[in-house]
XYZ file of C-alpha atoms in Angstrom:
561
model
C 22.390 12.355 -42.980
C 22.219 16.047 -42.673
C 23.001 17.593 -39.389
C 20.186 19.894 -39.912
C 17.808 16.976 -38.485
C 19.984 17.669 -35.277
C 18.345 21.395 -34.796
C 15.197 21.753 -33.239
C 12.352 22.480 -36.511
C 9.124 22.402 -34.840
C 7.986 25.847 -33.885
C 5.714 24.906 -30.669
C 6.100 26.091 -27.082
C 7.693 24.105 -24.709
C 5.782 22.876 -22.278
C 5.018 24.216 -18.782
C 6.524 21.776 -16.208
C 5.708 21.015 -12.560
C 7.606 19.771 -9.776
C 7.749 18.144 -6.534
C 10.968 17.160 -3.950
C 11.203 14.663 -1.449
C 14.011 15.700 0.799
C 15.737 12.791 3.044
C 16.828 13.429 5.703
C 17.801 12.797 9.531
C 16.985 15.216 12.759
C 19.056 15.276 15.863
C 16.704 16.627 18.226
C 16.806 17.402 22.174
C 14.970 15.392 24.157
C 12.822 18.696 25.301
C 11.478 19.132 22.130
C 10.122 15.347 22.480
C 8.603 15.120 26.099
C 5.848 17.504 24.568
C 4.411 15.050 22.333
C 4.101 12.431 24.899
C 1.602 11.461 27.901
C 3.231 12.867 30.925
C 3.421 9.273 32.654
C 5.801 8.040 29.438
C 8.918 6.466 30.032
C 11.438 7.104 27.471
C 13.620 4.201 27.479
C 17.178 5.712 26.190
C 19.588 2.427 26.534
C 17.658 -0.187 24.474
C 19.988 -3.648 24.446
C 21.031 -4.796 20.678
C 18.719 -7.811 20.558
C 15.982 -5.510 21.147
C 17.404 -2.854 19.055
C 17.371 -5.210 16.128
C 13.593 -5.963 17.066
C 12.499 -2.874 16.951
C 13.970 -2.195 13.172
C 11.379 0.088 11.315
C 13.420 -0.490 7.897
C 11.817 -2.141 5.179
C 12.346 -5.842 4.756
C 14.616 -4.920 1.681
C 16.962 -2.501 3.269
C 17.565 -4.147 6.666
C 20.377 -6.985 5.409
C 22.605 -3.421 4.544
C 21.795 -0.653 6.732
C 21.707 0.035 10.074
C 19.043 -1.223 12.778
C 17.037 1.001 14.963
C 19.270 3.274 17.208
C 16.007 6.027 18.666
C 14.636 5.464 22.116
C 11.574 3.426 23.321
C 8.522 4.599 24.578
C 6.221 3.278 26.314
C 2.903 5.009 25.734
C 1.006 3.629 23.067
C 0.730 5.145 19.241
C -2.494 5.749 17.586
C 0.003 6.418 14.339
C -0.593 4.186 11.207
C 3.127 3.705 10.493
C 3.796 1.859 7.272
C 4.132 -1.310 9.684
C 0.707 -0.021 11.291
C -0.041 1.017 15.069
C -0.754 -3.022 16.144
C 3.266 -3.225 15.493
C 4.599 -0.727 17.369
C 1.999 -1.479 20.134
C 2.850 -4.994 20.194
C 6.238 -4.158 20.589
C 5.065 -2.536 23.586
C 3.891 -6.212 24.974
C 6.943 -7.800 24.084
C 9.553 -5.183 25.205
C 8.275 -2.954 27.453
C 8.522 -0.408 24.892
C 8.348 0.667 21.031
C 10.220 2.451 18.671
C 8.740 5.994 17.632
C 5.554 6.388 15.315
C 4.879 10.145 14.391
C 6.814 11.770 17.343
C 10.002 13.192 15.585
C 7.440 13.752 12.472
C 6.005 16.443 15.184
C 8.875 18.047 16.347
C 10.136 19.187 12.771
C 6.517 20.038 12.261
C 6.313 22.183 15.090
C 9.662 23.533 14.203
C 8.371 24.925 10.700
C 4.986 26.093 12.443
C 6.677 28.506 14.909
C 8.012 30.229 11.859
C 4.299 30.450 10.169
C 5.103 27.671 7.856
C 2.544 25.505 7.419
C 3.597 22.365 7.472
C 0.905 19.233 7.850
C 2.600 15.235 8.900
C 0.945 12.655 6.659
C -1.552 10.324 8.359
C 1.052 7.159 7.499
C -1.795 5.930 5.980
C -1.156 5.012 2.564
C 0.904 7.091 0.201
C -0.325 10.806 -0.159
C -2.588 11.744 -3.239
C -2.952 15.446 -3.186
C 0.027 17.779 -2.810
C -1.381 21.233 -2.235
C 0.798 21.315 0.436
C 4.130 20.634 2.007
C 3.750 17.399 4.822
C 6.388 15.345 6.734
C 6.566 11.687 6.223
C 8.153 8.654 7.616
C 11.004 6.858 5.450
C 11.224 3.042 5.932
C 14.677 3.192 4.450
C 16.221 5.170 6.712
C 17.655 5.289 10.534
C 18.356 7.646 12.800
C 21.959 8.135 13.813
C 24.221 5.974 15.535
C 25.612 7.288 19.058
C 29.363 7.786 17.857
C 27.325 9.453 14.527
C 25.379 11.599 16.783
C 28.589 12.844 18.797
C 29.961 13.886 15.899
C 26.936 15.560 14.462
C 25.771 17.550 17.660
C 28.881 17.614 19.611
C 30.106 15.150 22.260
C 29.469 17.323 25.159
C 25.919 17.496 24.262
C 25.855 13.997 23.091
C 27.444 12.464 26.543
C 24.425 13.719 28.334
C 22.057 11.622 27.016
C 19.491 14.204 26.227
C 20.115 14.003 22.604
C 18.773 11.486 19.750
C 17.670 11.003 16.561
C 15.034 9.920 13.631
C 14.822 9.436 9.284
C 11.980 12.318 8.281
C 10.950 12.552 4.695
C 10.277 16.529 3.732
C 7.959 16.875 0.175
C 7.088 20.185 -1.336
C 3.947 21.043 -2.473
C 2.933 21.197 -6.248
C 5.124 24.313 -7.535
C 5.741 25.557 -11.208
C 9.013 24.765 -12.249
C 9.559 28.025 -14.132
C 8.492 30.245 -11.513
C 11.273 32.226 -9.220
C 9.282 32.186 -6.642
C 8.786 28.182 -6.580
C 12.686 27.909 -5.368
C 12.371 31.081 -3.197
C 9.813 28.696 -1.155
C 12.107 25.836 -1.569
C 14.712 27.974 0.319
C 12.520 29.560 3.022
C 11.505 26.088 4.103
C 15.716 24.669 3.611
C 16.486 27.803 5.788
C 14.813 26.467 8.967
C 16.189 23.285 8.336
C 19.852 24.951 8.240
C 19.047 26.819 11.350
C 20.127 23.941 13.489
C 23.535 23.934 12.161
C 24.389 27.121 14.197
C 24.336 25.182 17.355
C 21.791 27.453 19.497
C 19.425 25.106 18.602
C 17.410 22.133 19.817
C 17.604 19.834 16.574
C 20.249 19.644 13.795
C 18.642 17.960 10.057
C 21.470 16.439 8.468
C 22.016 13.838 5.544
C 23.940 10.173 5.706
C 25.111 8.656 2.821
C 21.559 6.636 2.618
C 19.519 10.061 2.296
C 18.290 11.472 -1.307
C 16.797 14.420 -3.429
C 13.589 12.725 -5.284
C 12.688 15.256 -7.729
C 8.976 14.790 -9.667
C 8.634 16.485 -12.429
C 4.630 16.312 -14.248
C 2.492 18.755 -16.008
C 0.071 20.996 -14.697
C -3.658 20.752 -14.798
C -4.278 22.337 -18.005
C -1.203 22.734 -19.863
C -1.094 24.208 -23.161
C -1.415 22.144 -26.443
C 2.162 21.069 -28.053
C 3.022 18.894 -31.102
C 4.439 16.489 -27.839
C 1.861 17.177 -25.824
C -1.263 15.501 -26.828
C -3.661 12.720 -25.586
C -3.601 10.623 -28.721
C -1.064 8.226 -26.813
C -4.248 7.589 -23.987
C -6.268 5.755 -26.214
C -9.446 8.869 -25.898
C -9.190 9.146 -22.044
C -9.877 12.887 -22.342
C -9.300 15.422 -19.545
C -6.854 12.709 -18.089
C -3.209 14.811 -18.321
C 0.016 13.088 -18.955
C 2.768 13.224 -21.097
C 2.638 11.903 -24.406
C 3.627 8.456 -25.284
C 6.076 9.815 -28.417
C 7.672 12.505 -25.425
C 8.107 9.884 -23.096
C 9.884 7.352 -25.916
C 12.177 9.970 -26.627
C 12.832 10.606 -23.087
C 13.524 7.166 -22.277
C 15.631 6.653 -25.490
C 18.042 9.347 -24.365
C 18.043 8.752 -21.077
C 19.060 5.289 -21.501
C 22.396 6.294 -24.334
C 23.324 8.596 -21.554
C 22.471 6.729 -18.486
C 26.821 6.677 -17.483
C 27.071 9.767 -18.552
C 23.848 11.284 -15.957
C 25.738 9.510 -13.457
C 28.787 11.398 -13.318
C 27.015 14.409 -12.189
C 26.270 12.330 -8.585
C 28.914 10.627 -6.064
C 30.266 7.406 -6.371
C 27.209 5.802 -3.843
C 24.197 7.573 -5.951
C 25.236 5.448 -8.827
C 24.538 1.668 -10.232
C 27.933 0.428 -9.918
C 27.983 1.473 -5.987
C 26.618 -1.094 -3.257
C 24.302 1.053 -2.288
C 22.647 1.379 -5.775
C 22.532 -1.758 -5.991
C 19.612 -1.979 -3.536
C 17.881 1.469 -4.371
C 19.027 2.768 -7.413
C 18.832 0.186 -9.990
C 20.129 1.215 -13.612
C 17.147 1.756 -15.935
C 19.401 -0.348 -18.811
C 18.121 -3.410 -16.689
C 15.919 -4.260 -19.350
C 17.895 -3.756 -22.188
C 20.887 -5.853 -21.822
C 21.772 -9.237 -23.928
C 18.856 -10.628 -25.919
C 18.995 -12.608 -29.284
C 19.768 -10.788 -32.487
C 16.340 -8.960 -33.246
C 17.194 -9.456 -36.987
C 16.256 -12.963 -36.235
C 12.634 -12.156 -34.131
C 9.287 -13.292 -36.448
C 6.943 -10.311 -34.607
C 4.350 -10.903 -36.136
C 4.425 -14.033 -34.448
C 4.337 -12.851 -31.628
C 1.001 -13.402 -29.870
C 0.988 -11.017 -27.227
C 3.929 -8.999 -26.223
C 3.085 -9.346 -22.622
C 3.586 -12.973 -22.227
C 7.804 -11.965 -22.984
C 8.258 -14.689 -25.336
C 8.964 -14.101 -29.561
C 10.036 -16.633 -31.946
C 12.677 -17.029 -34.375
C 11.943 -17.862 -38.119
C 11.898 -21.603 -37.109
C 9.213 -20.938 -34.299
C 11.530 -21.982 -31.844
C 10.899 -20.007 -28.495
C 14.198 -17.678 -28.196
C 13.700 -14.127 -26.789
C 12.049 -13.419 -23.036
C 11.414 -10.209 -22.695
C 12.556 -7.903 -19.574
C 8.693 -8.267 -18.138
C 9.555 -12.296 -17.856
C 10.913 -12.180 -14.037
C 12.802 -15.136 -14.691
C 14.808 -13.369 -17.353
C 15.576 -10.621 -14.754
C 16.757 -13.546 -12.465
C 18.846 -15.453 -14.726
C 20.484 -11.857 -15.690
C 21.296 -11.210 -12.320
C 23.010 -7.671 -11.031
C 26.633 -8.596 -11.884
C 26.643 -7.897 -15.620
C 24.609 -4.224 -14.434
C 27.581 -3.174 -11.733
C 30.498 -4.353 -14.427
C 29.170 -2.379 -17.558
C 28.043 0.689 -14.872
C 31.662 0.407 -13.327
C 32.840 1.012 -17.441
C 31.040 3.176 -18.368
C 30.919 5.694 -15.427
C 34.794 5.931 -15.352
C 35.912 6.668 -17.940
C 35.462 6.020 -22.258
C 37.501 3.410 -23.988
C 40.259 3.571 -21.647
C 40.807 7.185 -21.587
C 41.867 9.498 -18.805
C 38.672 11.436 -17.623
C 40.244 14.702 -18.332
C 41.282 13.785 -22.039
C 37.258 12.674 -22.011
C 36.110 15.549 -21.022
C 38.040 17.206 -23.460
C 37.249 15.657 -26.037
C 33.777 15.207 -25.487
C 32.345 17.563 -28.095
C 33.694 15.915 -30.559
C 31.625 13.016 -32.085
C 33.519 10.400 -33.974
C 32.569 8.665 -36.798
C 31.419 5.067 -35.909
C 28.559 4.696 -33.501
C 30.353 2.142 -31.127
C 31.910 3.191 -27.837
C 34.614 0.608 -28.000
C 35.370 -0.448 -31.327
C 36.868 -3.661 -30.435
C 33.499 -5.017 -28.216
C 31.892 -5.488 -31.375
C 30.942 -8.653 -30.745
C 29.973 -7.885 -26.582
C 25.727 -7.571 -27.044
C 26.115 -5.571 -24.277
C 28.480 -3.004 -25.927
C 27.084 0.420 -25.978
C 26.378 0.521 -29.929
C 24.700 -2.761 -29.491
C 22.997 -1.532 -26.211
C 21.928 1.824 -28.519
C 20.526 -0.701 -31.349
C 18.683 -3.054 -28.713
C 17.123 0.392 -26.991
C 16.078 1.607 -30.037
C 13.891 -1.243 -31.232
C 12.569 -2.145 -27.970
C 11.282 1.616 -27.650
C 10.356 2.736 -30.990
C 8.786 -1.495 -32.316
C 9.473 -1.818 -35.874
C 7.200 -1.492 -38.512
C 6.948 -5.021 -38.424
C 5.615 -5.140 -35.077
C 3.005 -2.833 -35.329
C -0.282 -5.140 -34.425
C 1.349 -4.626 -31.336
C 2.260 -0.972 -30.753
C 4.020 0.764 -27.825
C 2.077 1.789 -24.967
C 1.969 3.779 -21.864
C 2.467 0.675 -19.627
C 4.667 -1.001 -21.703
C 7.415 1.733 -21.985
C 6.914 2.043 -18.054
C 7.506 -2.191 -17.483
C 10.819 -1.705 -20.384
C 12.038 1.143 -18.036
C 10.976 -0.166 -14.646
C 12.016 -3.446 -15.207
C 8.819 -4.592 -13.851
C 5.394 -3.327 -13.373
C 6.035 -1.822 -9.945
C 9.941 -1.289 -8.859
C 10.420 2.262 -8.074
C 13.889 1.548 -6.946
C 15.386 3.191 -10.125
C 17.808 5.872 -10.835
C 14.448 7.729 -12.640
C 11.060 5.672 -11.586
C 8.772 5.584 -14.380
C 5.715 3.377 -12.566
C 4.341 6.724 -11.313
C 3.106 7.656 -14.667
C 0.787 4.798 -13.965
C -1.054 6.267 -11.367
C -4.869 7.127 -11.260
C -5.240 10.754 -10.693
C -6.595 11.225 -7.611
C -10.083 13.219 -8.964
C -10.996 10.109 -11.414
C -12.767 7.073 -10.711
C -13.226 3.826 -12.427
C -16.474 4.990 -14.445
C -15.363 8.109 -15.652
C -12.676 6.801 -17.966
C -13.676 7.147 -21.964
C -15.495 4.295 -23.952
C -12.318 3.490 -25.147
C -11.194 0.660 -23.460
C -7.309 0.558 -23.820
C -6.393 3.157 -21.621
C -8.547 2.012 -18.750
C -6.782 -1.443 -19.026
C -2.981 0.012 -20.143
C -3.439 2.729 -16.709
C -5.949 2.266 -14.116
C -5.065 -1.453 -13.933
C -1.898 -3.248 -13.921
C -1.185 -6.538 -15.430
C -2.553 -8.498 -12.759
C -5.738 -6.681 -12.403
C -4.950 -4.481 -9.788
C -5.997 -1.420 -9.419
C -3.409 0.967 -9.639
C -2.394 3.549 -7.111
C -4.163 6.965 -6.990
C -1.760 9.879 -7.074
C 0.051 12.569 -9.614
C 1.474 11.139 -12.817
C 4.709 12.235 -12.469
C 8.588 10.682 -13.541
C 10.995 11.075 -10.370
C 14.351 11.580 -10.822
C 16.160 9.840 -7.668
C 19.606 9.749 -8.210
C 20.674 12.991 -6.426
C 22.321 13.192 -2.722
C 20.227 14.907 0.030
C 20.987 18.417 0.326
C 20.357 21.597 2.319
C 21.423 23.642 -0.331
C 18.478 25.854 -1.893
C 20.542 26.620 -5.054
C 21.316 23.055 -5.440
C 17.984 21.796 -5.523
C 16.924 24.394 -8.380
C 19.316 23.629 -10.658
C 18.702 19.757 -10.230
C 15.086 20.461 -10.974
C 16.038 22.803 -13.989
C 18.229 20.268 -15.321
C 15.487 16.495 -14.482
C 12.872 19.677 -16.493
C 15.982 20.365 -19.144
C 16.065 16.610 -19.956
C 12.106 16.295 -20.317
C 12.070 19.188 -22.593
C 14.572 17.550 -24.723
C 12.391 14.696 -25.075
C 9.811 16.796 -25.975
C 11.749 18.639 -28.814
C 13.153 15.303 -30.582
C 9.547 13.840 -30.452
C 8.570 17.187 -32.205
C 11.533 17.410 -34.467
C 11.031 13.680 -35.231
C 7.013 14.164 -35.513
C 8.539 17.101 -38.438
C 11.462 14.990 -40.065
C 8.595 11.730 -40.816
C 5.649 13.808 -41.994
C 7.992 15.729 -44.421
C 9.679 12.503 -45.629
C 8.399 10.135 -47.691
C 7.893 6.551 -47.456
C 11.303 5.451 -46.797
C 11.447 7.416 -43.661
C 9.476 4.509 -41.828
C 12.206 2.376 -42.091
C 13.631 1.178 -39.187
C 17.319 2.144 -39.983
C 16.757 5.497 -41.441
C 14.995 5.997 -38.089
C 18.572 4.725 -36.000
C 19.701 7.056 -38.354
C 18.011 10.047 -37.015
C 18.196 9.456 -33.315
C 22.201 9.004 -33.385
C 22.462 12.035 -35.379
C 19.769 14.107 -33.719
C 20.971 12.798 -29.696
C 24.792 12.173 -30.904
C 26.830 9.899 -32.374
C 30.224 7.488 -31.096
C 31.427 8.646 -27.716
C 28.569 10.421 -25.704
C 30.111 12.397 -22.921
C 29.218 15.584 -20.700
C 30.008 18.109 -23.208
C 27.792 16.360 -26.223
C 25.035 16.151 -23.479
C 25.509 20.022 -22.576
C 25.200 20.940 -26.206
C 22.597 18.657 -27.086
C 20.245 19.626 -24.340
C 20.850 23.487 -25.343
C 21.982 24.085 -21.504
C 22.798 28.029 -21.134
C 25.906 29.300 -19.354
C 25.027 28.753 -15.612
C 23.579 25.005 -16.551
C 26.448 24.738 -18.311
C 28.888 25.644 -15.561
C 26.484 23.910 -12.615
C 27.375 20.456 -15.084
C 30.904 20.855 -15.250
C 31.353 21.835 -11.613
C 29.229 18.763 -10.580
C 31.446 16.590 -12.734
C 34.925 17.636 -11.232
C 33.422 17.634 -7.870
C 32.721 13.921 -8.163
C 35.922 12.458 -9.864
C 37.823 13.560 -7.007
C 35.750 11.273 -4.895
C-alpha cells in the first residue's frame, strides 16, 4: 500500500468550526457579597450538623457514593429557583431542617462579579438545560461541592477562614457561541478568565478555584451556514435540509481515530482525567466501552440480521452469538474491570517500554499492526480492538441493508443512547436544534426517526449539535483553554480530511476497493500503523510548531504525576 494514500488529496476547504466551554469550577466567597441576595430577616445557618449536612446533598444520585456531601450554609428564606432538584426540595428542606442548602445565590454573586466589570453575564433559569448560547450564563453543577472547611483554610487563608465569614459553592461558567478560528474568540475567553483570576490576589471578596472533581468541557459544532466540503454534506441526514451537522462519513472517521488513539489522548491529561483513574470511572467512561470482546465477526451471517437495533446477529448455524454494545445486559456482564486494566496498559506505557524510549520512538511505525505481538490471541488486544472498531464503524459490504447511521455511531460511541459521561460525549449530536419543530423535518422519514426521536420514542432534547470533549482539568489559564480547543478542532479536521481523502482513494479505485480489507488497509496506513504514540499522532494530525510543543509539554507534565 502506497504511503501516498497517507497525504491529504482532496483539494476542499476545511471547515469553519465553532466552539463552546463549560468551565468547572468552585467560588470562595465572603459572606458580604451573599447577605445582598437575601431577605433581610434570613438567617444564615453557618454550623449545619453532619446528619443534616448529608441531607442537604445537592449531588446527583450518581456522584454522591464518591464525593463529598454538602459543606455551604443554610438559609432559611425560601427559593423561587428551579434547581435541578426543583424549588419544592430545597423548600421542603426548609420544613424539615429549619433551613436549605443554596439555590441560585452563589450563581448571583459571580454574576454580579462579572457585571461590575460590564460583562454581561446572565444565570440560567435551572430550568432545563439551556438551548440558545448567544451568550455567556452561570449554571449550577450537580456534580460538584463547595469546599470543605480545612479546604477552604487553605484556599483563602486561615485567618480569614477562622472567622467564619467565609464559604463556598460548585458554579458552572459556559461561553457563548464563538468561532474557533477567530483571535478574538480567546481574547473574550481571557477577559472573562481574568476576573475570575482576580480573586487570587487576595484583596478580594471571592477566590474561583478548581478541585480535582472540576473540568474543561469543550463543544466543538459548525456554524449556521458553513461552507460546502467533500465532508461536509447532508447526504448522511436522510434529506433533512437546512438541518446542520456534521457528516456521517466525518464523524466515522472521527470516531475511528479517536478510538486507535483513545490511550494515547489520554496522556495529554492527569492521572484522575483518565479511564483507568477512580474518578473516571464514574464520569469519564472510555469511549472503547463498546468495542471490547465480541465473537469473531468472520463468523457473523449479517444479512441475517433482522434489525441491528435489537443487538443480536447469528452465526452460520443461526445460533444467537453476538449482543451488541446497545444490549444493556452486554454492558453489564462486561463490567468496568476489563475497561480500567486495558486503560491502566495502555496509558503507561507500550509493550513494556520505558515512556521516554516511547516517546522516542514514537515516529517510527513498525511493521505489524499489533501493539503487543504476543496478545495475539487477547480479543481485546489493540490490533484486535483496531479490527473490531473498524467493522463496527465502517459495516461491511455485507451488511449493507443495514447501513450506519447518525444514531447508531452515537449508541457505538456512547455506549448507550444517552450517557454523556464519556471522555468525548457523542449523544449531543442527537439534539433537535432549538429553531425546528416536529413538522418541519423533510418527507423523508429516516432522519426524523434516527434524530428527533430516540429509540424509545422520546423526543430528543432541543439544543446545539455539538461533540464535547470532557477530558481536560479545569483551568484559569486563557492560553490553556485555546490550545485545548485548537487541538478537540485539530482532531475534527482530521476526521474531516481522511473522510475526504478516503471519499478520493474509493471513487478513483475500482471495484476491489470496496473490500473490506483493502479498506483496513487504508485506515492503518492513512491514521498509522503498529505502535501509535504522541509523535505519530503529532504528525498525523499535521500539528504546527506551537501545537506541537503545547503536546509534548502536556505529556512530560503528566508522567511526572
Amino acid at each position: 500500500m502506497s504511503t501516498l494514500t497517507a497525504r491529504r488529496t482532496s483539494a476542499s476547504p476545511l471547515i469553519p468550526l465553532t466552539f463552546g466551554i463549560e468551565l468547572e469550577h468552585v467560588l470562595a466567597f465572603h459572606a458580604s457579597l451573599l447577605t445582598p441576595l437575601i431577605p433581610a430577616d434570613t438567617w444564615i445557618a453557618k454550623q449545619i450538623p453532619h446528619d443534616k449536612r448529608i441531607r442537604l446533598c445537592q449531588t446527583t444520585y450518581i456522584y454522591q457514593l464518591s464525593r463529598p456531601k454538602y459543606h455551604g450554609w443554610g438559609l432559611t428564606a425560601p427559593t423561587n429557583y428551579p434547581s435541578p432538584f426543583g424549588s419544592k426540595w430545597h423548600n421542603q428542606c426548609i420544613l424539615d431542617h429549619g433551613y436549605r442548602g443554596y439555590a441560585d445565590e452563589i450563581l448571583r454573586i459571580e454574576q454580579a462579579i462579572f457585571n461590575d466589570k460590564n460583562h454581561h453575564v446572565v444565570v440560567h433559569d435551572g430550568d432545563g438545560k439551556m438551548q440558545q448560547f448567544g451568550e455567556w450564563y452561570l449554571t449550577t453543577d450537580t456534580s460538584l461541592v463547595g469546599a470543605s472547611p480545612e479546604e477552604l483554610a487553605s484556599i483563602v487563608g486561615e485567618d480569614k477562614a477562622e472567622t467564619g465569614e467565609w464559604d463556598s459553592g460548585p458554579v458552572e461558567l459556559v461561553s457563548r457561541v464563538l468561532d474557533v478560528d477567530a483571535a478574538n474568540s480567546f481574547s473574550e475567553v481571557a477577559e472573562m478568565f481574568e476576573l475570575l483570576n482576580a480573586g487570587q490576589t487576595g484583596k478580594t471578596k471571592y477566590k474561583a478555584f478548581a478541585d480535582q472533581w472540576c473540568g474543561l468541557h469543550v463543544h466543538i459544532g459548525l456554524p449556521p451556514s458553513p461552507q460546502p466540503s467533500v465532508a461536509l454534506s447532508n447526504s448522511s441526514l436522510d434529506g433533512n435540509e437546512g438541518n446542520r451537522t456534521f457528516a456521517l462519513l466525518l464523524l466515522q472517521h472521527l470516531a475511528y481515530l479517536t478510538i486507535i488513539y483513545e490511550p494515547v489522548l489520554s496522556l495529554l491529561h492527569p492521572p484522575n482525567r483518565r479511564s483507568d483513574h477512580p474518578n473516571g470511572q464514574i464520569d469519564l467512561l472510555g469511549n472503547r466501552e463498546g468495542f471490547y470482546a465480541e465473537p469473531d465477526h468472520s463468523t457473523i451471517d449479517w444479512d441475517a440480521v433482522p434489525d441491528p437495533d435489537s443487538g443480536y446477529a447469528s452465526d452460520e448455524s443461526g445460533e444467537t452469538i453476538l449482543r451488541f454494545p446497545t444490549d444493556p445486559q452486554y454492558r453489564k456482564d462486561r463490567g468496568k474491570g476489563l475497561n480500567a486494566q486495558k486503560m491502566a496498559e495502555w496509558n503507561y506505557g507500550h509493550d513494556g517500554q520505558d515512556d521516554d524510549e516511547s516517546f522516542a520512538s514514537s515516529n517510527a511505525q513498525s511493521d505489524s499492526d499489533d501493539l503487543w505481538s504476543d496478545e495475539e490471541n487477547d480479543p481485546n488486544s489493540h490490533s484486535n480492538l483496531r479490527r473490531r472498531a473498524h467493522t463496527l464503524i465502517f459495516p461491511p459490504p455485507s451488511h449493507r441493508s443495514h447501513p450506519m447511521t447518525l444514531a447508531k455511531l452515537c449508541n457505538l460511541m456512547n455506549d448507550s443512547d444517552s450517557d454523556r459521561r464519556r471522555l468525548i460525549n457523542w449523544s449531543y449530536l442527537l439534539r433537535d436544534p432549538p429553531s425546528s419543530s416536529p413538522s418541519s423535518s423533510s418527507s423523508s422519514s429516516n432522519f426524523e426517526h434516527d434524530v428527533k426521536y430516540d429509540g424509545k420514542g422520546r423526543p430528543r432534547a432541543k439544543g446545539p449539535q455539538t461533540l464535547e470533549f470532557r477530558q481536560h482539568e479545569a483551568t484559569f489559564d486563557a492560553r490553556e483553554v485555546e490550545m485545548w480547543v485548537r487541538f478537540c478542532a485539530g482532531l475534527v479536521r482530521w476526521g474531516e480530511r481522511g473522510a475526504g481523502d478516503f471519499a478520493v482513494w474509493v471513487e478513483e479505485g475500482d471495484g476491489m476497493r470496496d473490500e473490506e480489507e483493502n479498506q483496513e488497509e487504508w485506515f492503518q496506513d492513512y491514521y498509522g500503523r503498529g505502535e501509535l504514540g504522541i509523535g505519530i499522532l503529532v504528525e498525523r494530525m499535521g500539528l504546527d510548531e506551537e501545537m506541537r510543543v503545547w503536546v509534548e509539554g502536556r505529556v512530560r507534565l503528566w508522567k511526572e504525576c
